[in-house]
Structures are given as structure tokens and as C-alpha cells.
Short mmCIF file of C-alpha atoms in Angstrom, two decimals:
data_model
loop_
_atom_site.label_atom_id
_atom_site.label_comp_id
_atom_site.label_asym_id
_atom_site.label_seq_id
_atom_site.Cartn_x
_atom_site.Cartn_y
_atom_site.Cartn_z
CA UNK A 1028 -11.88 -10.07 -19.90
CA UNK A 1029 -9.60 -7.34 -18.15
CA UNK A 1030 -7.54 -8.65 -15.07
CA UNK A 1031 -6.46 -6.25 -12.19
CA UNK A 1032 -4.59 -3.40 -14.04
CA UNK A 1033 -2.36 -1.44 -12.20
CA UNK A 1034 0.02 1.86 -13.51
CA UNK A 1035 2.45 2.64 -13.95
CA UNK A 1036 4.51 0.01 -14.53
CA UNK A 1037 7.53 1.66 -13.40
CA UNK A 1038 7.81 4.79 -11.61
CA UNK A 1039 11.18 6.27 -10.46
CA UNK A 1040 11.23 8.81 -7.84
CA UNK A 1041 13.96 11.01 -5.94
CA UNK A 1042 14.01 11.21 -2.41
CA UNK A 1043 11.61 13.86 -1.16
CA UNK A 1044 8.72 12.86 -4.02
CA UNK A 1045 5.60 11.57 -4.12
CA UNK A 1046 4.48 8.65 -5.79
CA UNK A 1047 0.98 7.72 -6.95
CA UNK A 1048 0.22 4.12 -7.62
CA UNK A 1049 -3.09 3.41 -9.16
CA UNK A 1050 -4.76 0.14 -9.39
CA UNK A 1051 -8.33 -0.63 -11.28
CA UNK A 1052 -10.03 -3.83 -9.88
CA UNK A 1053 -11.46 -6.39 -12.02
CA UNK A 1054 -14.70 -6.20 -13.68
CA UNK A 1055 -17.62 -7.00 -10.70
CA UNK A 1056 -15.22 -6.61 -8.10
CA UNK A 1057 -15.63 -3.91 -5.22
CA UNK A 1058 -12.85 -5.08 -2.63
CA UNK A 1059 -9.03 -3.88 -3.16
CA UNK A 1060 -6.10 -4.85 -1.29
CA UNK A 1061 -2.38 -3.00 -1.57
CA UNK A 1062 0.78 -5.16 -0.82
CA UNK A 1063 4.31 -4.66 -1.01
CA UNK A 1064 7.05 -7.24 -2.00
CA UNK A 1065 10.17 -5.86 -0.79
CA UNK A 1066 13.52 -7.71 -2.82
CA UNK A 1067 14.38 -11.61 -1.54
CA UNK A 1068 10.87 -11.04 1.08
CA UNK A 1069 7.23 -12.53 0.96
CA UNK A 1070 4.03 -9.87 0.26
CA UNK A 1071 3.06 -7.98 3.39
CA UNK A 1072 -0.66 -6.61 3.49
CA UNK A 1073 -0.66 -3.23 3.47
CA UNK A 1074 -4.76 -2.06 2.84
CA UNK A 1075 -8.17 -3.33 2.34
CA UNK A 1076 -10.60 -1.06 0.73
CA UNK A 1077 -14.02 -0.95 -0.12
CA UNK A 1078 -15.84 1.56 -2.50
CA UNK A 1079 -15.25 4.59 -0.48
CA UNK A 1080 -14.12 2.91 2.38
CA UNK A 1081 -10.85 1.58 4.17
CA UNK A 1082 -11.78 -1.01 5.89
CA UNK A 1083 -8.47 -2.23 7.13
CA UNK A 1084 -5.34 -0.42 7.26
CA UNK A 1085 -2.90 -2.37 10.08
CA UNK A 1086 -0.27 -3.45 7.30
CA UNK A 1087 -0.06 0.46 6.38
CA UNK A 1088 3.43 2.52 7.32
CA UNK A 1089 2.22 5.15 10.03
CA UNK A 1090 3.46 7.90 8.19
CA UNK A 1091 3.38 9.21 4.50
CA UNK A 1092 1.71 6.39 3.16
CA UNK A 1093 -2.16 6.95 2.57
CA UNK A 1094 -4.60 4.88 0.55
CA UNK A 1095 -8.05 5.60 -1.24
CA UNK A 1096 -10.79 3.95 -3.21
CA UNK A 1097 -13.26 6.74 -4.59
CA UNK A 1098 -16.82 5.81 -5.89
CA UNK A 1099 -15.41 6.58 -9.12
CA UNK A 1100 -12.11 5.99 -10.91
CA UNK A 1101 -9.07 3.44 -9.53
CA UNK A 1102 -7.71 3.08 -6.18
CA UNK A 1103 -4.28 5.34 -5.22
CA UNK A 1104 -1.75 4.52 -3.13
CA UNK A 1105 0.63 7.60 -2.20
CA UNK A 1106 3.29 7.99 -1.02
CA UNK A 1107 4.63 11.01 0.55
CA UNK A 1108 8.39 12.40 0.63
CA UNK A 1109 9.76 8.84 -0.66
CA UNK A 1110 12.53 7.34 0.71
CA UNK A 1111 15.00 4.87 -0.20
CA UNK A 1112 13.60 1.91 1.70
CA UNK A 1113 10.14 2.80 -0.18
CA UNK A 1114 11.98 1.15 -3.32
CA UNK A 1115 9.63 -2.27 -4.04
CA UNK A 1116 6.99 -3.58 -5.74
CA UNK A 1117 3.53 -2.76 -4.74
CA UNK A 1118 0.84 -4.84 -5.71
CA UNK A 1119 -2.54 -4.39 -6.07
CA UNK A 1120 -5.45 -7.20 -5.92
CA UNK A 1121 -9.10 -7.56 -6.28
CA UNK A 1122 -12.16 -9.75 -5.30
CA UNK A 1123 -15.66 -10.07 -5.62
CA UNK A 1124 -16.20 -10.79 -1.78
CA UNK A 1125 -14.05 -10.88 1.59
CA UNK A 1126 -14.40 -14.02 1.44
CA UNK A 1127 -13.33 -15.09 -2.37
CA UNK A 1128 -10.22 -15.24 -4.02
CA UNK A 1129 -8.05 -12.47 -4.31
CA UNK A 1130 -6.67 -11.43 -7.88
CA UNK A 1131 -3.28 -9.85 -8.43
CA UNK A 1132 -2.43 -7.41 -10.82
CA UNK A 1133 0.82 -7.00 -12.74
CA UNK A 1134 2.44 -4.83 -9.89
CA UNK A 1135 4.30 -1.33 -9.96
CA UNK A 1136 8.01 -1.38 -9.22
CA UNK A 1137 8.90 2.01 -7.52
CA UNK A 1138 12.67 2.85 -7.27
CA UNK A 1139 14.15 5.56 -5.36
CA UNK A 1140 17.08 7.05 -6.39
CA UNK B 91 8.49 -16.54 14.86
CA UNK B 92 6.87 -16.13 11.71
CA UNK B 93 2.78 -16.99 10.99
CA UNK B 94 3.89 -18.73 8.14
CA UNK B 95 7.22 -20.87 7.05
CA UNK B 96 8.57 -22.00 3.63
CA UNK B 97 11.65 -23.25 2.53
CA UNK B 98 13.16 -20.93 0.18
CA UNK B 99 15.08 -23.66 -2.03
CA UNK B 100 15.63 -23.09 -4.41
CA UNK B 101 13.94 -26.72 -5.09
CA UNK B 102 15.74 -28.31 -8.71
CA UNK B 103 13.52 -31.24 -10.48
CA UNK B 104 13.83 -32.90 -13.85
CA UNK B 105 11.14 -32.85 -16.31
CA UNK B 106 7.84 -35.39 -15.29
CA UNK B 107 9.13 -34.98 -11.83
CA UNK B 108 6.48 -34.91 -8.97
CA UNK B 109 6.86 -32.00 -6.97
CA UNK B 110 5.73 -31.51 -3.65
CA UNK B 111 5.46 -27.83 -1.92
CA UNK B 112 5.09 -27.30 1.50
CA UNK B 113 3.87 -24.61 4.23
CA UNK B 114 3.67 -24.74 7.80
CA UNK B 115 1.80 -21.94 9.58
CA UNK B 116 1.28 -21.21 13.78
CA UNK B 117 -1.87 -19.26 13.47
CA UNK B 118 -4.79 -21.87 14.40
CA UNK B 119 -7.30 -19.33 13.37
CA UNK B 120 -6.41 -19.74 9.20
CA UNK B 121 -9.39 -21.11 7.18
CA UNK B 122 -8.62 -19.98 4.08
CA UNK B 123 -5.24 -21.19 2.25
CA UNK B 124 -4.22 -20.34 -1.40
CA UNK B 125 -1.51 -21.30 -3.28
CA UNK B 126 -0.10 -18.73 -6.28
CA UNK B 127 3.05 -19.02 -8.63
CA UNK B 128 4.96 -15.93 -9.46
CA UNK B 129 6.92 -15.29 -12.73
CA UNK B 130 10.40 -13.09 -12.43
CA UNK B 131 8.86 -9.51 -12.39
CA UNK B 132 5.23 -10.35 -12.57
CA UNK B 133 2.67 -10.06 -10.18
CA UNK B 134 1.40 -13.31 -8.61
CA UNK B 135 -1.01 -16.06 -10.13
CA UNK B 136 -3.85 -17.66 -8.44
CA UNK B 137 -3.22 -21.78 -8.29
CA UNK B 138 -5.55 -23.69 -5.94
CA UNK B 139 -8.20 -22.18 -3.09
CA UNK B 140 -9.15 -24.12 -0.41
CA UNK B 141 -11.63 -23.69 2.70
CA UNK B 142 -10.71 -25.71 6.05
CA UNK B 143 -8.93 -29.16 5.66
CA UNK B 144 -9.21 -31.65 3.03
CA UNK B 145 -8.28 -32.28 -0.72
CA UNK B 146 -8.31 -30.05 -4.06
CA UNK B 147 -7.41 -31.20 -7.27
CA UNK B 148 -7.25 -29.20 -10.69
CA UNK B 149 -5.05 -30.83 -13.07
CA UNK B 150 -1.63 -31.26 -12.67
CA UNK B 151 -1.80 -29.16 -9.33
CA UNK B 152 -3.02 -31.17 -5.81
CA UNK B 153 -3.62 -29.10 -2.85
CA UNK B 154 -3.86 -30.64 0.72
CA UNK B 155 -4.70 -28.82 4.40
CA UNK B 156 -4.07 -30.47 7.44
CA UNK B 157 -5.40 -27.97 10.34
CA UNK B 158 -4.53 -30.66 12.97
CA UNK B 159 -0.86 -30.12 12.12
CA UNK B 160 -0.90 -26.76 10.71
CA UNK B 161 0.64 -27.90 7.62
CA UNK B 162 -0.04 -26.97 3.89
CA UNK B 163 0.89 -28.87 0.70
CA UNK B 164 1.07 -28.48 -2.87
CA UNK B 165 1.64 -30.91 -5.85
CA UNK B 166 2.56 -30.86 -9.07
CA UNK B 167 2.60 -33.37 -11.22
CA UNK B 168 4.41 -33.87 -14.43
CA UNK B 169 6.48 -31.19 -14.23
CA UNK B 170 7.33 -29.13 -16.73
CA UNK B 171 9.90 -26.22 -17.80
CA UNK B 172 6.87 -24.00 -17.46
CA UNK B 173 6.29 -24.67 -14.00
CA UNK B 174 9.18 -22.95 -13.26
CA UNK B 175 8.33 -20.13 -10.84
CA UNK B 176 8.59 -19.03 -7.42
CA UNK B 177 5.57 -20.80 -5.61
CA UNK B 178 3.90 -19.08 -2.65
CA UNK B 179 1.49 -19.93 0.02
CA UNK B 180 -1.04 -17.97 1.47
CA UNK B 181 -3.75 -18.04 3.97
CA UNK B 182 -5.89 -16.04 6.11
CA UNK B 183 -8.73 -16.06 9.16
CA UNK B 184 -11.25 -13.55 8.37
CA UNK B 185 -10.98 -13.46 4.52
CA UNK B 186 -9.84 -9.96 4.23
CA UNK B 187 -5.69 -9.67 4.99
CA UNK B 188 -3.43 -12.51 3.35
CA UNK B 189 -0.66 -13.84 5.27
CA UNK B 190 2.03 -15.09 2.73
CA UNK B 191 5.12 -17.29 2.86
CA UNK B 192 8.56 -15.95 1.64
CA UNK B 193 8.16 -18.37 -1.48
CA UNK B 194 9.60 -21.53 -2.76
CA UNK B 195 11.56 -20.91 -5.77
CA UNK B 196 11.13 -24.07 -8.12
CA UNK B 197 12.99 -24.84 -11.24
CA UNK B 198 12.41 -27.48 -13.94
CA UNK B 199 15.05 -28.62 -16.26
CA UNK B 200 14.93 -30.25 -19.17
#
């Protein structure tokens, strides 16, 4: 009974490179949420997706960040031209319905050098 | 003012103590309330999920929601060293994005 899976667990990128973070929801879940956790801060909502649709991206920075959840395969959070301020832990959560509990993955820790 | 306020602690208690963790919030539209536990460098683990006001109990954990005061609590009975972690409250209004508190760090010493 696999939970939410995220990979890679750790990612190091130089400034200006692209980062791709992947999330596979729990079996039977079609709702995916991305959150970012900066050092010593709480989790901040970024984006909510269902299969092939972005439902709410109110927490996404307007530039360099994008997310998708294709019909087949994992959800992808993409950060272009990374900067040092993008260094954080990125968590994915999934739920079976918008009204139900969100279960989190182990996170991807992005370090920008 | 933040939408959700949570004392960062740290809170240090002896093994066996009753722990009380709290959050206050300002948005009266919040209806769904959650508590997560997060160990260092791990993902948040859902402990309790409640809708609207009232109490919910699960083993050693009890969650309380008082919407009239905009105040939620998590009680941990018979605390164990393994309970040492950061506890995050979270809430939502329309069931998509969760708004989190900054977390309370709990240390239970033997």
C-alpha cells in the first residue's frame, strides 16, 4: 500500500538551471497539491491539480514555476532558471476528493548553489 | 496578521505528561481542521482531521475545535519520547489549499 511518492529526494542545481520534481499520488487519488517549506517556516500552498487540469495556482510564483498532472504519469513541478531563494523542501500531497484528507509525500529537498 | 497563529515553542515535557498544542485563526470561513506531525527532514503525517466544531478522539490524541473562539487544540495523553516532533495545525475553507501554522516543536524527555 504505497503512499505518496516523490523523487528525487534531494536535488542540487546551480543557479540558472532547471529543476524538475515528480510526485506520484496514492493509489486511487486524483487530486494533487504542491507545498513549499522554507527553513524555519510553515508549509505554503503552491498549486492544486487534478488530472490534466490546474484547479488553483494562487500560490505559485508568476514566473519560472509551472506544474502539470498529465493523464498518464506523475505530477511534475518545474522550476526554470533556479535562484538561491528557491532552495527549500517541496512537498506533494494527494487526496481522493477535495473534501477529504490530504496525505503528504516525503518531500524533495532542493538546494541551489 | 497571519491567518493561522501557532506558538513555535519549543515545548519540553517529561514522559507521561499531557501535552496541549494550540492554534488560533482569523478566517471565519475555515471549516476543515487538521493536525500533522512532522519529524525532522520528513514529510508531514496526518494525525487528526475534523470538520466544523467539536471534539474527536483517536487513541492518545484528542482534537478540539471551537469555531466561536477561532481556536483549535490537540491534546496528547501519556506522551512518549517518540512523540518528539514538530506539530503543524492546518485548516481550509473550500477544501483545496491548506493554510498551515508555523508549527510547534515538542520535546518529550524520558
